[in-house]
CSV table of C-alpha atoms and ligand atoms in Angstrom, one decimal:
chain,number,residue,atom,x,y,z
A,276,UNK,CA,10.4,36.2,7.3
A,277,UNK,CA,10.6,32.6,6.1
A,278,UNK,CA,7.4,30.1,6.3
A,279,UNK,CA,7.6,27.4,8.9
A,280,UNK,CA,7.4,23.9,7.6
A,281,UNK,CA,7.8,20.5,9.8
A,282,UNK,CA,9.1,17.5,8.1
A,283,UNK,CA,7.9,14.9,10.8
A,284,UNK,CA,11.0,12.1,9.1
A,285,UNK,CA,14.3,12.5,7.3
A,286,UNK,CA,14.0,12.5,4.0
A,287,UNK,CA,16.7,13.2,1.2
A,288,UNK,CA,19.4,15.6,1.7
A,289,UNK,CA,18.5,17.5,-1.3
A,290,UNK,CA,14.9,17.4,-0.6
A,291,UNK,CA,16.2,19.1,2.5
A,292,UNK,CA,17.8,21.5,0.9
A,293,UNK,CA,15.0,22.4,-1.5
A,294,UNK,CA,12.7,22.9,1.5
A,295,UNK,CA,15.1,24.9,3.5
A,296,UNK,CA,15.9,27.5,0.4
A,297,UNK,CA,12.4,28.3,0.8
A,298,UNK,CA,11.0,27.6,4.5
A,299,UNK,CA,12.4,27.5,7.8
A,300,UNK,CA,12.6,23.8,8.0
A,301,UNK,CA,12.5,21.8,11.0
A,302,UNK,CA,13.3,18.4,10.6
A,303,UNK,CA,11.9,15.4,13.1
A,304,UNK,CA,9.4,15.1,15.9
A,305,UNK,CA,10.0,12.3,18.7
A,306,UNK,CA,6.4,11.5,19.5
A,307,UNK,CA,2.8,12.3,19.2
A,308,UNK,CA,3.4,14.7,22.3
A,309,UNK,CA,6.0,16.4,19.8
A,310,UNK,CA,3.9,16.4,17.0
A,311,UNK,CA,1.1,18.3,18.5
A,312,UNK,CA,3.5,20.8,20.0
A,313,UNK,CA,5.7,21.2,17.1
A,314,UNK,CA,2.7,21.7,14.6
A,315,UNK,CA,1.5,25.0,16.5
A,316,UNK,CA,3.5,27.3,14.4
A,317,UNK,CA,3.7,25.4,11.0
A,318,UNK,CA,2.1,26.7,7.6
A,319,UNK,CA,3.1,23.0,6.1
A,320,UNK,CA,3.3,19.8,7.1
A,321,UNK,CA,5.3,17.3,5.0
A,322,UNK,CA,4.2,13.9,6.9
A,323,UNK,CA,4.8,9.9,6.8
A,324,UNK,CA,2.2,7.3,6.3
A,325,UNK,CA,3.0,6.1,9.9
A,326,UNK,CA,2.0,9.6,11.4
A,327,UNK,CA,-1.4,9.8,12.4
A,328,UNK,CA,-2.6,13.2,11.5
A,329,UNK,CA,-5.8,13.2,12.7
A,330,UNK,CA,-8.6,16.2,13.8
A,331,UNK,CA,-6.4,16.6,16.8
A,332,UNK,CA,-3.5,17.6,14.8
A,333,UNK,CA,-5.3,19.6,12.5
A,334,UNK,CA,-6.9,21.8,15.1
A,335,UNK,CA,-3.8,22.7,16.9
A,336,UNK,CA,-2.0,23.4,13.5
A,337,UNK,CA,-3.9,26.7,13.3
A,338,UNK,CA,-1.7,28.2,11.1
A,339,UNK,CA,-1.5,24.9,8.6
A,340,UNK,CA,-2.2,25.3,4.8
A,341,UNK,CA,-1.3,21.8,3.5
A,342,UNK,CA,-0.6,18.6,4.4
A,343,UNK,CA,1.7,16.7,2.1
A,344,UNK,CA,1.4,13.0,3.0
A,345,UNK,CA,4.7,11.3,1.8
A,346,UNK,CA,2.7,8.2,0.2
A,347,UNK,CA,-0.3,7.5,-2.4
A,348,UNK,CA,-2.1,6.3,0.7
A,349,UNK,CA,-4.0,8.9,3.0
A,350,UNK,CA,-6.2,7.1,5.5
A,351,UNK,CA,-4.0,8.4,8.2
A,352,UNK,CA,-5.0,11.7,7.7
A,353,UNK,CA,-8.3,13.0,8.5
A,354,UNK,CA,-9.3,14.5,4.9
A,355,UNK,CA,-12.6,15.8,6.3
A,356,UNK,CA,-11.5,17.6,9.6
A,357,UNK,CA,-8.7,19.3,6.9
A,358,UNK,CA,-11.1,20.0,4.2
A,359,UNK,CA,-13.1,22.0,7.1
A,360,UNK,CA,-10.8,24.4,7.8
A,361,UNK,CA,-9.7,24.5,4.2
A,362,UNK,CA,-6.4,22.8,4.4
A,363,UNK,CA,-5.3,21.3,1.5
A,364,UNK,CA,-4.3,17.8,1.4
A,365,UNK,CA,-2.0,16.1,-1.3
A,366,UNK,CA,-0.3,12.3,-1.9
A,367,UNK,CA,2.0,11.2,-4.3
A,368,UNK,CA,0.5,9.0,-6.9
A,369,UNK,CA,1.8,7.5,-9.7
A,370,UNK,CA,5.2,7.7,-9.0
A,371,UNK,CA,5.4,5.0,-7.0
A,372,UNK,CA,3.4,2.4,-8.9
A,373,UNK,CA,5.3,0.3,-11.0
A,374,UNK,CA,7.6,0.3,-7.8
A,375,UNK,CA,4.4,-1.2,-6.2
A,376,UNK,CA,3.3,-3.4,-8.8
A,377,UNK,CA,6.5,-5.3,-9.0
A,378,UNK,CA,6.6,-5.7,-5.4
A,379,UNK,CA,3.4,-7.5,-5.7
A,380,UNK,CA,5.1,-9.6,-8.4
A,381,UNK,CA,8.0,-10.1,-5.9
A,382,UNK,CA,5.6,-11.6,-3.5
A,383,UNK,CA,3.0,-13.8,-5.9
A,384,UNK,CA,6.6,-15.4,-7.2
A,385,UNK,CA,7.7,-15.5,-4.2
A,386,UNK,CA,4.6,-17.4,-2.4
A,387,UNK,CA,3.6,-19.4,-5.3
A,388,UNK,CA,7.3,-20.8,-5.9
A,389,UNK,CA,7.9,-21.1,-2.3
A,390,UNK,CA,11.2,-18.8,-2.6
A,391,UNK,CA,11.5,-17.3,0.8
A,392,UNK,CA,11.3,-20.9,2.2
A,393,UNK,CA,13.5,-22.7,-0.2
A,394,UNK,CA,16.8,-19.6,0.4
A,395,UNK,CA,16.0,-20.6,4.2
A,396,UNK,CA,16.7,-24.3,3.3
A,397,UNK,CA,19.7,-23.3,1.8
A,398,UNK,CA,21.6,-21.4,3.4
A,399,UNK,CA,20.8,-23.7,6.7
A,400,UNK,CA,23.0,-26.3,4.5
A,401,UNK,CA,20.2,-28.6,4.0
A,402,UNK,CA,20.5,-29.0,0.1
A,403,UNK,CA,22.0,-32.5,-0.3
A,404,UNK,CA,20.9,-32.9,-4.2
A,405,UNK,CA,18.7,-32.2,-6.8
A,406,UNK,CA,15.2,-33.9,-5.8
A,407,UNK,CA,11.8,-34.6,-7.9
A,408,UNK,CA,9.7,-33.4,-5.4
A,409,UNK,CA,11.7,-30.7,-3.4
A,410,UNK,CA,10.0,-27.5,-2.7
A,411,UNK,CA,7.3,-28.2,-5.3
A,412,UNK,CA,5.3,-24.8,-6.0
A,413,UNK,CA,2.0,-23.6,-8.5
A,414,UNK,CA,2.6,-22.7,-11.8
A,415,UNK,CA,1.3,-19.0,-13.1
A,416,UNK,CA,0.4,-20.0,-16.6
A,417,UNK,CA,-3.0,-20.4,-17.4
A,418,UNK,CA,-4.2,-19.7,-13.6
A,419,UNK,CA,-7.0,-17.0,-12.7
A,420,UNK,CA,-5.4,-13.5,-11.2
A,421,UNK,CA,-7.8,-11.8,-9.4
A,422,UNK,CA,-7.1,-7.9,-8.6
A,423,UNK,CA,-9.4,-6.3,-6.3
A,424,UNK,CA,-9.2,-2.4,-6.7
A,425,UNK,CA,-8.3,-1.5,-11.0
A,426,UNK,CA,-6.8,1.4,-10.2
A,427,UNK,CA,-3.4,2.8,-10.7
A,428,UNK,CA,-1.6,-0.1,-9.0
A,429,UNK,CA,-4.1,-3.0,-10.1
A,430,UNK,CA,-3.8,-2.3,-13.7
A,431,UNK,CA,0.0,-2.0,-13.2
A,432,UNK,CA,0.1,-5.8,-11.7
A,433,UNK,CA,-2.5,-6.6,-14.4
A,434,UNK,CA,-0.4,-5.6,-17.3
A,435,UNK,CA,2.4,-7.6,-16.3
A,436,UNK,CA,0.4,-10.5,-15.7
A,437,UNK,CA,0.2,-10.5,-19.4
A,438,UNK,CA,4.0,-11.7,-19.3
A,439,UNK,CA,3.0,-14.8,-17.1
A,440,UNK,CA,0.3,-16.1,-19.5
A,441,UNK,CA,-2.6,-16.1,-16.9
A,442,UNK,CA,-5.9,-15.3,-17.3
A,443,UNK,CA,-6.9,-11.5,-15.5
A,444,UNK,CA,-10.5,-10.8,-13.8
A,445,UNK,CA,-11.0,-7.6,-11.7
A,446,UNK,CA,-13.3,-6.1,-9.3
A,447,UNK,CA,-13.7,-2.3,-8.7
A,448,UNK,CA,-16.0,0.0,-7.5
A,449,UNK,CA,-16.5,1.0,-11.0
A,450,UNK,CA,-16.2,-1.3,-14.4
A,451,UNK,CA,-13.0,0.0,-16.8
A,452,UNK,CA,-13.7,1.8,-19.9
A,453,UNK,CA,-14.1,-0.7,-22.6
A,454,UNK,CA,-10.8,-0.1,-24.3
A,455,UNK,CA,-8.6,-0.3,-20.9
A,456,UNK,CA,-10.2,-3.7,-20.3
A,457,UNK,CA,-9.3,-4.8,-24.1
A,458,UNK,CA,-5.9,-3.6,-23.2
A,459,UNK,CA,-5.3,-5.2,-19.9
A,460,UNK,CA,-7.4,-8.3,-21.2
A,461,UNK,CA,-9.4,-8.1,-18.0
A,462,UNK,CA,-12.5,-9.2,-17.5
A,463,UNK,CA,-15.1,-7.3,-14.4
A,464,UNK,CA,-16.4,-10.5,-11.8
A,465,UNK,CA,-18.6,-9.4,-8.8
A,466,UNK,CA,-16.5,-9.5,-5.3
A,467,UNK,CA,-17.6,-13.0,-4.4
A,468,UNK,CA,-17.3,-14.8,-7.9
A,469,UNK,CA,-13.9,-13.4,-8.2
A,470,UNK,CA,-12.9,-14.9,-4.7
A,471,UNK,CA,-14.5,-18.0,-5.5
A,472,UNK,CA,-12.7,-18.6,-8.7
A,473,UNK,CA,-9.4,-17.1,-8.7
A,474,UNK,CA,-6.3,-18.8,-7.9
A,475,UNK,CA,-4.2,-15.5,-7.0
A,476,UNK,CA,-6.4,-12.7,-5.0
A,477,UNK,CA,-4.6,-9.6,-5.2
A,478,UNK,CA,-5.6,-6.6,-3.3
A,479,UNK,CA,-4.8,-3.0,-4.4
A,480,UNK,CA,-7.9,-1.0,-2.5
A,481,UNK,CA,-7.0,2.2,-0.3
A,482,UNK,CA,-8.2,1.9,2.8
A,483,UNK,CA,-11.7,3.7,3.6
A,484,UNK,CA,-14.7,3.7,5.1
A,485,UNK,CA,-16.0,1.2,2.8
A,486,UNK,CA,-13.6,-1.1,2.5
A,487,UNK,CA,-12.3,-1.5,6.4
A,488,UNK,CA,-12.5,-5.4,6.4
A,489,UNK,CA,-13.9,-5.7,3.0
A,490,UNK,CA,-12.1,-9.6,2.7
A,491,UNK,CA,-14.1,-10.1,5.9
A,492,UNK,CA,-13.9,-13.5,7.5
A,493,UNK,CA,-16.9,-14.9,5.2
A,494,UNK,CA,-15.0,-13.6,2.0
A,495,UNK,CA,-11.7,-15.2,3.3
A,496,UNK,CA,-13.6,-18.3,3.7
A,497,UNK,CA,-14.8,-17.9,-0.6
A,498,UNK,CA,-11.2,-18.7,-1.5
A,499,UNK,CA,-10.8,-21.4,-3.3
A,500,UNK,CA,-8.8,-24.3,-1.7
A,501,UNK,CA,-5.0,-23.8,-2.6
A,502,UNK,CA,-5.2,-20.2,-3.4
A,503,UNK,CA,-3.1,-17.3,-2.5
A,504,UNK,CA,-3.8,-13.6,-1.5
A,505,UNK,CA,-1.5,-11.2,-1.6
A,506,UNK,CA,-2.2,-8.1,0.4
A,507,UNK,CA,0.3,-4.7,-0.6
A,508,UNK,CA,-3.0,-2.5,-0.2
A,509,UNK,CA,-3.8,-2.1,3.6
A,510,UNK,CA,-4.0,-4.5,6.7
A,511,UNK,CA,-7.2,-3.4,7.7
A,512,UNK,CA,-8.9,-4.3,4.5
A,513,UNK,CA,-8.8,-8.1,5.7
A,514,UNK,CA,-9.5,-10.6,8.6
A,515,UNK,CA,-6.5,-11.4,9.8
A,516,UNK,CA,-7.7,-13.5,12.1
A,517,UNK,CA,-9.6,-15.7,9.8
A,518,UNK,CA,-6.7,-15.3,7.2
A,519,UNK,CA,-4.4,-17.3,9.4
A,520,UNK,CA,-6.8,-20.1,10.4
A,521,UNK,CA,-7.1,-20.9,6.6
A,522,UNK,CA,-3.1,-20.4,6.6
A,523,UNK,CA,-2.6,-23.3,9.3
A,524,UNK,CA,-5.1,-26.0,8.1
A,525,UNK,CA,-3.4,-25.5,4.4
A,526,UNK,CA,-6.5,-25.0,2.9
A,527,UNK,CA,-5.1,-21.9,1.0
A,528,UNK,CA,-1.2,-22.3,-0.8
A,529,UNK,CA,-0.1,-19.2,0.6
A,530,UNK,CA,-0.1,-15.8,1.6
A,531,UNK,CA,2.3,-12.5,0.9
A,532,UNK,CA,1.8,-9.2,2.9
A,533,UNK,CA,3.5,-6.0,2.4
A,534,UNK,CA,0.9,-4.2,5.2
A,535,UNK,CA,-0.7,-5.2,8.3
A,536,UNK,CA,-3.8,-4.2,10.7
A,537,UNK,CA,-1.8,-2.1,13.2
A,538,UNK,CA,1.5,-2.1,12.1
A,539,UNK,CA,4.2,-2.0,12.8
A,540,UNK,CA,2.6,-4.5,15.5
A,541,UNK,CA,2.3,-8.1,13.6
A,542,UNK,CA,-0.3,-10.7,14.7
A,543,UNK,CA,2.5,-13.3,15.9
A,544,UNK,CA,0.8,-16.3,14.5
A,545,UNK,CA,1.7,-15.1,11.5
A,546,UNK,CA,5.2,-15.6,12.4
A,547,UNK,CA,4.9,-19.2,12.9
A,548,UNK,CA,3.9,-20.4,9.4
A,549,UNK,CA,5.8,-21.7,7.0
A,550,UNK,CA,3.4,-20.5,4.0
A,551,UNK,CA,3.6,-16.9,4.2
A,552,UNK,CA,6.0,-14.6,3.1
A,553,UNK,CA,6.1,-10.8,5.1
A,554,UNK,CA,7.5,-7.9,4.3
A,555,UNK,CA,8.1,-4.7,6.2
A,556,UNK,CA,5.7,-2.7,3.7
A,557,UNK,CA,8.1,-1.6,1.4
A,558,UNK,CA,6.1,-1.8,-1.7
A,559,UNK,CA,7.4,1.4,-2.7
A,560,UNK,CA,10.6,1.2,-1.7
A,561,UNK,CA,12.3,1.9,-4.8
A,562,UNK,CA,15.3,4.7,-4.9
A,563,UNK,CA,13.6,5.7,-8.0
A,564,UNK,CA,10.3,6.0,-6.4
A,565,UNK,CA,10.8,7.5,-2.9
A,566,UNK,CA,13.1,10.3,-4.4
A,567,UNK,CA,10.6,11.4,-7.0
A,568,UNK,CA,8.0,11.1,-4.0
A,569,UNK,CA,10.2,13.5,-1.9
A,570,UNK,CA,10.3,15.9,-4.4
A,571,UNK,CA,6.6,15.7,-5.1
A,572,UNK,CA,5.5,15.9,-1.6
A,573,UNK,CA,7.9,19.1,-1.2
A,574,UNK,CA,6.7,20.8,-4.5
A,575,UNK,CA,3.3,20.4,-3.6
A,576,UNK,CA,4.3,22.4,-0.4
A,577,UNK,CA,6.5,25.1,-2.2
A,578,UNK,CA,3.0,25.8,-4.6
A,579,UNK,CA,0.5,25.9,-2.0
A,580,UNK,CA,2.5,28.5,0.1
A,581,UNK,CA,3.7,30.2,-2.8
A,582,UNK,CA,-0.5,31.1,-3.9
A,583,UNK,CA,-0.7,28.6,-6.6
A,584,UNK,CA,-2.9,25.1,-6.8
A,585,UNK,CA,-1.2,22.2,-5.4
A,586,UNK,CA,0.3,19.4,-8.1
A,587,UNK,CA,-1.3,16.3,-6.6
A,588,UNK,CA,-4.4,17.2,-4.3
A,589,UNK,CA,-6.2,14.1,-2.8
A,590,UNK,CA,-9.6,16.1,-3.6
A,591,UNK,CA,-10.2,18.6,-6.5
B,725,LIG,P1,-6.4,4.3,-6.9
B,725,LIG,O1,-5.2,4.6,-8.4
B,725,LIG,O2,-6.8,5.4,-6.4
B,725,LIG,O3,-7.1,2.7,-7.2
B,725,LIG,C1,-7.8,2.3,-6.0
B,725,LIG,C2,-8.7,1.4,-6.8
B,725,LIG,O4,-9.8,1.1,-5.8
B,725,LIG,C3,-9.6,2.4,-7.6
B,725,LIG,O5,-9.8,2.0,-8.9
B,725,LIG,C4,-10.8,2.4,-6.5
B,725,LIG,O6,-12.2,2.7,-7.5
B,725,LIG,C5,-11.2,1.3,-6.2
B,725,LIG,N1,-11.7,1.1,-4.7
B,725,LIG,C6,-12.0,2.0,-3.8
B,725,LIG,N2,-12.8,1.9,-3.0
B,725,LIG,C7,-13.6,0.8,-3.5
B,725,LIG,C8,-14.2,-0.1,-2.9
B,725,LIG,N3,-14.9,0.3,-1.9
B,725,LIG,N4,-14.6,-0.9,-3.6
B,725,LIG,C9,-14.0,-1.8,-4.5
B,725,LIG,N5,-13.1,-0.8,-5.3
B,725,LIG,C10,-12.7,0.4,-5.0
B,725,LIG,O7,-4.6,4.4,-6.1
B,725,LIG,P2,-3.7,3.3,-6.3
B,725,LIG,O8,-2.3,4.4,-6.7
B,725,LIG,O9,-3.8,1.8,-7.2
B,725,LIG,O10,-2.7,2.4,-4.6
B,725,LIG,C11,-3.9,1.7,-3.5
B,725,LIG,C12,-3.4,1.8,-2.6
B,725,LIG,O11,-2.4,0.9,-2.2
B,725,LIG,C13,-3.4,2.7,-1.9
B,725,LIG,O12,-4.5,3.6,-1.3
B,725,LIG,C14,-2.6,2.7,-0.6
B,725,LIG,O13,-2.5,2.6,0.4
B,725,LIG,C15,-1.9,0.9,-1.3
B,725,LIG,N6,-0.2,1.4,-1.9
B,725,LIG,C16,0.6,0.4,-0.6
B,725,LIG,C17,1.7,0.7,-0.9
B,725,LIG,C18,2.5,-0.3,-0.4
B,725,LIG,O14,4.2,0.4,0.2
B,725,LIG,N7,2.5,-1.4,0.4
B,725,LIG,C19,2.5,1.5,-1.8
B,725,LIG,C20,1.5,2.1,-2.5
B,725,LIG,C21,0.1,2.2,-2.8
B,725,LIG,P3,-12.6,4.5,-8.0
B,725,LIG,O15,-11.6,4.6,-9.3
B,725,LIG,O16,-14.2,4.1,-8.6
B,725,LIG,O17,-11.7,5.4,-7.1
B,726,LIG,C1,2.3,3.2,0.6
B,726,LIG,O1,1.9,2.6,1.4
B,726,LIG,C2,1.6,4.5,0.1
B,726,LIG,O2,0.4,4.6,0.3
B,726,LIG,O3,2.3,5.0,-0.6
B,727,LIG,C1,16.7,-28.9,-14.2
B,727,LIG,O1,17.5,-27.7,-13.7
B,727,LIG,C2,16.5,-29.2,-15.4
B,727,LIG,O2,17.5,-29.5,-16.8
B,727,LIG,O3,15.2,-29.2,-16.0
């Protein structure tokens, strides 16, 4: 009899075929109750970052041997509960690094040059001719880019900064090796100093117990006047209320957000601001990255359920 695998939401036909040729594949869950029911007889689970795979789900999955997250971040999974039961957890690192770094730069450019507001102005038929002061933005050359979380995506963002002739500083749990700092022309700074001195701050930390609310009210107030904050990490790492206050009073130039605390709900105060660019969590959303991620998640399930080592476990 084929082993049973649950895929919580449809992916790509070719990946469905790959999974179906190995397993008895069930696709789709209606709601949490449905997930709790469908997990009972499954050995493999391929889930999305919006699926909360907590202790209750994991305990229900008595036959479960692998949880393959279709994302690099795995804050939606109770990894400790899985580990206690010997269930492997995998994610999809690397394949989405460039896509997410590109989107981070899309936000940096969109906010600093007011691209979205200018587009809205143009399609509303308001362009009446070239003007000296129409949609003035901020130049990037020579400005300081502060990267918080210098992992795969943080480093890919740093690499791109050289093309814009920016100075790069970073904060992370550990300093990079000297050769990496030299290669990226990046200098380590303590977090508060980075926040106080950077023109643009961009967040690339995972959401963990340590990083939840890392950029709290006090730190939001440390951002210098006229600074830009970009968040493509997770919404819960920043105090959104404090950010909204500083955007409202104009003491920050703007913010670019791809992720929100409690998404898909978004604090409606953000919608009233004209100095934000808001995206619907599309950091890794390129055809190339999403297809490669889907294959990797499926390959992790195939490996583990055939007694092999997972390709990309979240711990070793
Ligand atoms: P990564 O390679 O693990 O990088 C994360 C970095 O953050 C690591 O250098 C890590 O340091 C550092 N870090 C962890 N805890 C920290 C703390 N308390 N203080 C300071 N630094 C800390 O992960 P990645 O592949 O770059 O992805 C980063 C995150 O981006 C993911 O977890 C995910 O939440 C988010 N993401 C979002 C999208 C999107 O669609 N918007 C797409 C992809 C990823 P160590 O090396 O010491 O652990
Ligand atoms: C997306 O947010 C991811 O973590 O892959
Ligand atoms: C603008 O279009 C310029 O030529 O400076």
